[in-house]
Coordinates of C-alpha atoms in Angstrom, one line a residue:
M25 CA 78.8 0.7 -74.9
R26 CA 75.8 -0.8 -73.3
K27 CA 74.0 -0.7 -76.6
F28 CA 76.9 -2.4 -78.3
F29 CA 76.9 -5.3 -75.8
A30 CA 73.2 -5.6 -76.0
Q31 CA 73.3 -5.9 -79.8
H32 CA 76.1 -8.5 -79.6
R33 CA 74.1 -10.4 -76.9
T34 CA 71.1 -10.6 -79.2
I35 CA 73.2 -11.8 -82.1
T36 CA 74.8 -14.5 -79.9
V37 CA 71.4 -15.7 -78.8
M38 CA 70.1 -15.9 -82.4
L39 CA 73.2 -17.8 -83.5
S40 CA 72.8 -20.2 -80.6
L41 CA 69.1 -20.8 -81.6
L42 CA 70.1 -21.4 -85.2
V43 CA 72.9 -23.9 -84.2
A44 CA 70.5 -25.7 -81.9
L45 CA 67.8 -25.9 -84.5
G46 CA 70.4 -27.2 -87.0
L47 CA 71.7 -29.8 -84.6
M48 CA 68.1 -30.9 -83.8
A49 CA 67.3 -31.2 -87.5
G50 CA 70.5 -33.1 -88.2
S51 CA 69.8 -35.3 -85.3
V52 CA 66.4 -36.2 -86.5
G53 CA 67.6 -37.0 -90.0
I54 CA 70.4 -39.2 -88.7
R55 CA 68.1 -40.9 -86.2
N56 CA 65.8 -41.9 -89.1
N57 CA 68.7 -43.5 -91.0
Q58 CA 70.6 -45.1 -88.1
A59 CA 69.6 -47.3 -85.1
T60 CA 72.3 -46.0 -82.8
P61 CA 72.8 -42.2 -82.3
T62 CA 76.0 -40.7 -83.5
A63 CA 78.2 -38.3 -81.6
V64 CA 76.7 -35.4 -83.5
Q65 CA 73.2 -36.6 -82.7
Q66 CA 74.0 -36.9 -79.0
I67 CA 75.5 -33.4 -78.9
G68 CA 72.4 -32.1 -80.6
N69 CA 70.1 -33.9 -78.1
T70 CA 72.0 -32.4 -75.2
V71 CA 72.0 -28.9 -76.6
A72 CA 68.2 -29.2 -77.3
S73 CA 67.5 -30.5 -73.8
W74 CA 69.5 -27.7 -72.3
F75 CA 67.9 -25.0 -74.4
G76 CA 64.4 -26.4 -73.7
G77 CA 65.1 -26.3 -70.0
I78 CA 66.1 -22.7 -70.2
V79 CA 62.9 -21.8 -72.0
N80 CA 60.6 -23.9 -69.7
Y81 CA 62.1 -22.8 -66.4
P82 CA 60.2 -19.5 -66.0
M83 CA 56.9 -21.2 -66.9
N84 CA 57.5 -24.1 -64.5
S85 CA 58.4 -21.6 -61.8
A86 CA 55.3 -19.6 -62.4
N87 CA 53.1 -22.7 -62.3
G88 CA 54.8 -23.8 -59.1
S89 CA 54.2 -20.4 -57.5
V90 CA 50.6 -20.5 -58.5
S91 CA 50.2 -24.0 -57.1
S92 CA 51.8 -23.1 -53.8
L93 CA 49.7 -20.0 -53.4
G94 CA 46.6 -22.0 -54.1
Q95 CA 47.6 -24.6 -51.5
L96 CA 48.3 -21.8 -49.0
L97 CA 44.9 -20.3 -49.5
N98 CA 43.2 -23.7 -49.2
A99 CA 45.1 -24.3 -45.9
Y100 CA 44.0 -20.9 -44.6
T101 CA 40.4 -21.5 -45.5
E102 CA 40.5 -25.0 -44.0
N103 CA 42.1 -23.8 -40.8
K104 CA 39.5 -21.0 -40.4
A105 CA 36.7 -23.5 -40.8
L106 CA 38.3 -25.9 -38.3
K107 CA 38.6 -23.1 -35.7
R108 CA 34.9 -22.2 -36.2
D109 CA 33.9 -25.9 -35.8
V110 CA 36.0 -26.1 -32.6
S111 CA 34.4 -23.0 -31.2
T112 CA 30.9 -24.3 -32.0
L113 CA 31.7 -27.6 -30.4
Q114 CA 33.0 -26.0 -27.2
Q115 CA 29.8 -23.8 -27.0
T116 CA 27.6 -26.9 -27.5
K117 CA 29.5 -28.8 -24.8
L118 CA 29.0 -25.8 -22.4
T119 CA 25.3 -25.5 -23.2
N120 CA 24.8 -29.3 -22.7
K121 CA 26.6 -29.2 -19.4
T122 CA 24.4 -26.2 -18.2
L123 CA 21.2 -28.0 -19.4
A124 CA 22.3 -31.2 -17.7
H125 CA 22.9 -29.4 -14.4
E126 CA 19.5 -27.6 -14.6
N127 CA 17.8 -30.9 -15.4
Q128 CA 19.5 -32.5 -12.4
Q129 CA 18.2 -29.7 -10.1
L130 CA 14.7 -29.9 -11.6
R131 CA 14.6 -33.7 -11.0
A132 CA 15.7 -33.2 -7.4
Q133 CA 13.1 -30.5 -7.0
L134 CA 10.3 -32.7 -8.4
K135 CA 11.4 -35.6 -6.0
L136 CA 11.3 -33.1 -3.1
T137 CA 7.8 -31.9 -4.1
R138 CA 6.5 -35.4 -4.3
S139 CA 7.8 -36.2 -0.8
L140 CA 6.0 -33.3 0.9
T141 CA 2.7 -35.1 1.1
D142 CA 1.5 -33.1 4.1
Y143 CA 2.1 -29.7 2.4
T144 CA 0.7 -27.7 -0.4
T145 CA 3.6 -26.7 -2.6
L146 CA 4.5 -24.0 -5.1
N147 CA 7.6 -24.1 -7.3
A148 CA 9.5 -21.0 -8.2
S149 CA 12.8 -20.0 -9.9
V150 CA 15.5 -17.7 -8.4
I151 CA 15.5 -14.4 -10.3
S152 CA 18.0 -12.4 -8.2
R153 CA 20.7 -12.9 -5.6
N154 CA 22.7 -10.0 -4.3
P155 CA 26.5 -10.8 -4.0
S156 CA 26.7 -8.5 -0.9
A157 CA 24.0 -10.5 0.8
W158 CA 24.7 -13.9 -0.8
Q159 CA 24.3 -16.0 2.4
Q160 CA 21.4 -13.9 3.7
Q161 CA 18.6 -13.8 1.0
L162 CA 17.5 -14.3 -2.5
I163 CA 14.5 -13.3 -4.7
V164 CA 12.1 -15.8 -6.3
S165 CA 9.6 -15.5 -9.1
K166 CA 6.4 -16.1 -7.1
G167 CA 4.5 -13.7 -4.9
Q168 CA 1.2 -12.7 -3.4
V169 CA -0.9 -13.3 -6.5
D170 CA 0.4 -16.9 -6.5
G171 CA -0.6 -17.6 -2.9
V172 CA 2.7 -17.0 -1.2
R173 CA 2.6 -15.8 2.4
K174 CA 5.2 -14.6 4.9
N175 CA 7.0 -17.3 6.9
M176 CA 6.2 -20.1 4.5
A177 CA 9.0 -22.7 4.5
V178 CA 11.3 -22.7 1.4
L179 CA 13.1 -25.9 0.3
A180 CA 15.5 -26.8 -2.5
G181 CA 17.4 -29.9 -3.5
S182 CA 17.0 -32.2 -0.6
G183 CA 15.9 -30.0 2.3
L184 CA 15.1 -26.7 3.9
I185 CA 17.0 -23.6 2.8
G186 CA 15.0 -20.8 4.4
R187 CA 11.6 -19.1 4.8
V188 CA 9.6 -16.3 3.1
A189 CA 10.6 -13.0 4.7
E190 CA 8.8 -10.5 2.4
V191 CA 6.0 -10.9 -0.1
N192 CA 5.4 -8.7 -3.1
P193 CA 2.7 -9.0 -5.8
T194 CA 4.8 -11.2 -8.1
T195 CA 8.0 -11.9 -6.3
S196 CA 9.1 -12.9 -2.8
K197 CA 12.3 -12.4 -0.7
I198 CA 13.6 -15.5 0.9
E199 CA 15.5 -15.4 4.2
L200 CA 18.2 -18.2 4.0
I201 CA 19.0 -20.5 6.8
S202 CA 22.6 -19.5 6.5
S203 CA 21.8 -15.9 7.3
A204 CA 23.6 -14.5 10.4
S205 CA 21.9 -11.2 10.3
E206 CA 20.8 -9.8 13.7
S207 CA 17.3 -9.2 12.2
T208 CA 17.0 -12.9 11.2
N209 CA 14.5 -15.1 13.1
Q210 CA 16.8 -18.0 13.9
F211 CA 15.8 -21.5 12.8
A212 CA 14.9 -23.9 15.6
V213 CA 16.3 -27.4 14.9
A214 CA 16.8 -30.7 16.7
V215 CA 19.1 -33.8 16.5
N216 CA 19.2 -37.1 18.3
N217 CA 22.1 -37.8 20.7
D218 CA 23.8 -41.1 21.6
Q219 CA 20.9 -42.0 23.9
N220 CA 18.5 -41.4 21.0
Q221 CA 17.2 -38.4 22.9
L222 CA 16.3 -35.2 21.2
V223 CA 18.8 -32.3 21.4
N224 CA 17.3 -29.0 20.5
G225 CA 19.1 -25.8 19.4
L226 CA 19.2 -22.9 17.1
I227 CA 21.0 -22.3 13.7
T228 CA 22.9 -19.2 14.7
D229 CA 25.7 -18.9 12.2
Y230 CA 27.3 -20.1 9.0
D231 CA 30.9 -21.1 8.6
L232 CA 32.0 -19.8 5.1
R233 CA 35.3 -21.7 5.3
T234 CA 33.7 -25.2 5.8
G235 CA 30.3 -24.4 4.3
T236 CA 28.5 -25.7 7.4
L237 CA 25.6 -24.4 9.5
V238 CA 26.4 -23.7 13.1
M239 CA 23.9 -25.0 15.7
S240 CA 24.3 -23.5 19.2
E241 CA 22.4 -23.0 22.4
V242 CA 21.9 -26.8 22.5
T243 CA 19.8 -28.2 25.3
S244 CA 21.8 -31.3 26.2
A245 CA 25.4 -31.9 27.0
D246 CA 25.3 -35.5 25.8
A247 CA 27.4 -36.5 22.8
V248 CA 26.0 -36.2 19.3
K249 CA 27.1 -38.6 16.6
A250 CA 28.5 -37.4 13.3
G251 CA 26.1 -38.3 10.5
S252 CA 23.0 -37.7 12.6
K253 CA 20.1 -36.0 10.8
V254 CA 19.1 -32.5 11.8
T255 CA 15.5 -31.4 11.3
T256 CA 13.3 -28.5 12.3
N257 CA 11.6 -29.0 15.6
G258 CA 8.6 -26.6 15.1
L259 CA 9.4 -24.6 18.2
G260 CA 8.5 -20.9 18.0
G261 CA 5.6 -21.6 15.6
V262 CA 7.4 -20.1 12.6
T263 CA 8.8 -23.1 10.6
P264 CA 6.9 -26.4 10.5
K265 CA 8.3 -29.4 12.3
G266 CA 10.2 -32.3 10.6
L267 CA 11.7 -30.6 7.6
Y268 CA 15.2 -32.0 6.8
V269 CA 18.1 -29.5 7.3
G270 CA 21.2 -31.6 7.0
K271 CA 23.7 -33.9 8.8
V272 CA 26.0 -33.4 11.7
V273 CA 29.7 -33.1 10.6
K274 CA 31.4 -32.5 14.0
T275 CA 30.9 -30.9 17.4
S276 CA 32.9 -28.6 19.5
K277 CA 33.0 -28.2 23.3
G278 CA 32.7 -25.0 25.3
S279 CA 34.9 -23.8 28.2
D280 CA 32.9 -26.0 30.6
G281 CA 33.7 -29.2 28.6
K282 CA 30.2 -29.6 27.3
I283 CA 29.0 -29.5 23.7
G284 CA 28.9 -25.9 22.7
R285 CA 28.4 -26.1 18.9
I286 CA 27.2 -28.6 16.4
Y287 CA 28.4 -28.2 12.8
V288 CA 25.8 -29.3 10.2
K289 CA 26.4 -29.9 6.5
P290 CA 23.3 -28.5 4.7
A291 CA 21.1 -30.8 2.7
T292 CA 21.4 -28.5 -0.2
N293 CA 24.4 -26.6 -1.7
L294 CA 23.4 -23.1 -0.5
N295 CA 25.7 -21.5 -3.1
D296 CA 24.0 -23.1 -6.1
I297 CA 20.2 -22.6 -5.8
N298 CA 18.2 -22.0 -9.0
Y299 CA 14.8 -23.4 -8.2
V300 CA 12.9 -23.6 -4.9
T301 CA 9.7 -25.1 -3.5
I302 CA 7.6 -23.0 -1.2
A303 CA 5.5 -25.1 1.2
K304 CA 2.9 -24.8 3.8
L305 CA 1.0 -27.3 5.9
R306 CA -2.3 -28.3 4.4
E307 CA -4.2 -27.6 7.7
E308 CA -3.0 -24.0 7.7

C-alpha cells in the first residue's frame, strides 16, 4: 500500500512540474505578444512563483542557519576577547595602584632621610613581618655587614617607628614603638603642656581599636592640648632626642583626677610599613 501511494505521489509531482513548465512557457509566449498579462499568464506566474518558493525554501533555510551559526561563533569569539581585555585592564589598574603606593612611600622616605641632617642613615626594605607579632617587630634587609648596630633608631614615613633589637649579618629585627611586650625597652617621649612646659612619659601600650600609642607615667598633671607634637626626649640613653613620634589625640584622667594617659596618633601608619630608614647620630 505504501509503495502504491509513493508511486502515485511521484506521478503527481511530475505532472505538476509539467503543468507548471507548460504554463510558464505559455505565459512567456503570450507576454511577448501582449502588453497586458492574460488570466492564463497570471495563473502561470502564480504557479511558477509558488513552485520556485518550494524549491528555494530548503536552500534559503540552510543559508540562514549557516549565517546564524557564523554570527554566533563571531559573538562568542568577540565576547571571549572582551573578557580577556577586561581582565588585563583590571590587572594593569591594580599594578599601577600598587606602584603608585610604593612610589608615595619611597618619596616620603627620601624626604625623611634628607631631614635627618644630624644623622647617618641607611635605607632598608621590610622583608618579613609575623602576623602573630604584627605590632611587636619586623625584619628588614640590612644587617651587620651594612653597618647596622643594636639600638639604632628606625624611622618610616614621617617619624619614629622603633629601634634595632637584634642584628644578623644581612638582616635585622626591629622592635616597634607599638610593642607592649614585657621584654620591650619602653620609649621615653615628651610633649609640651598648656604652659609650654615639657611633660615626659613612656610609650607603654598600643590601642588596637583606635590605632593610637598610649603614653603613661607622665611627669606633670597640667593639661596637654590635642594636636601637640610628641618627640623622643633622649632619656635612658637608648633612643636619640628630638625624633618625631606623633601628635596628641586625647588625654584621660586617673582616679586622682590628674592626667593618667595621653593618646598619641603615630606619625606613620604602623600597619603599612614597607621601607625604613635606620639612623644614628653622627657623633656616635
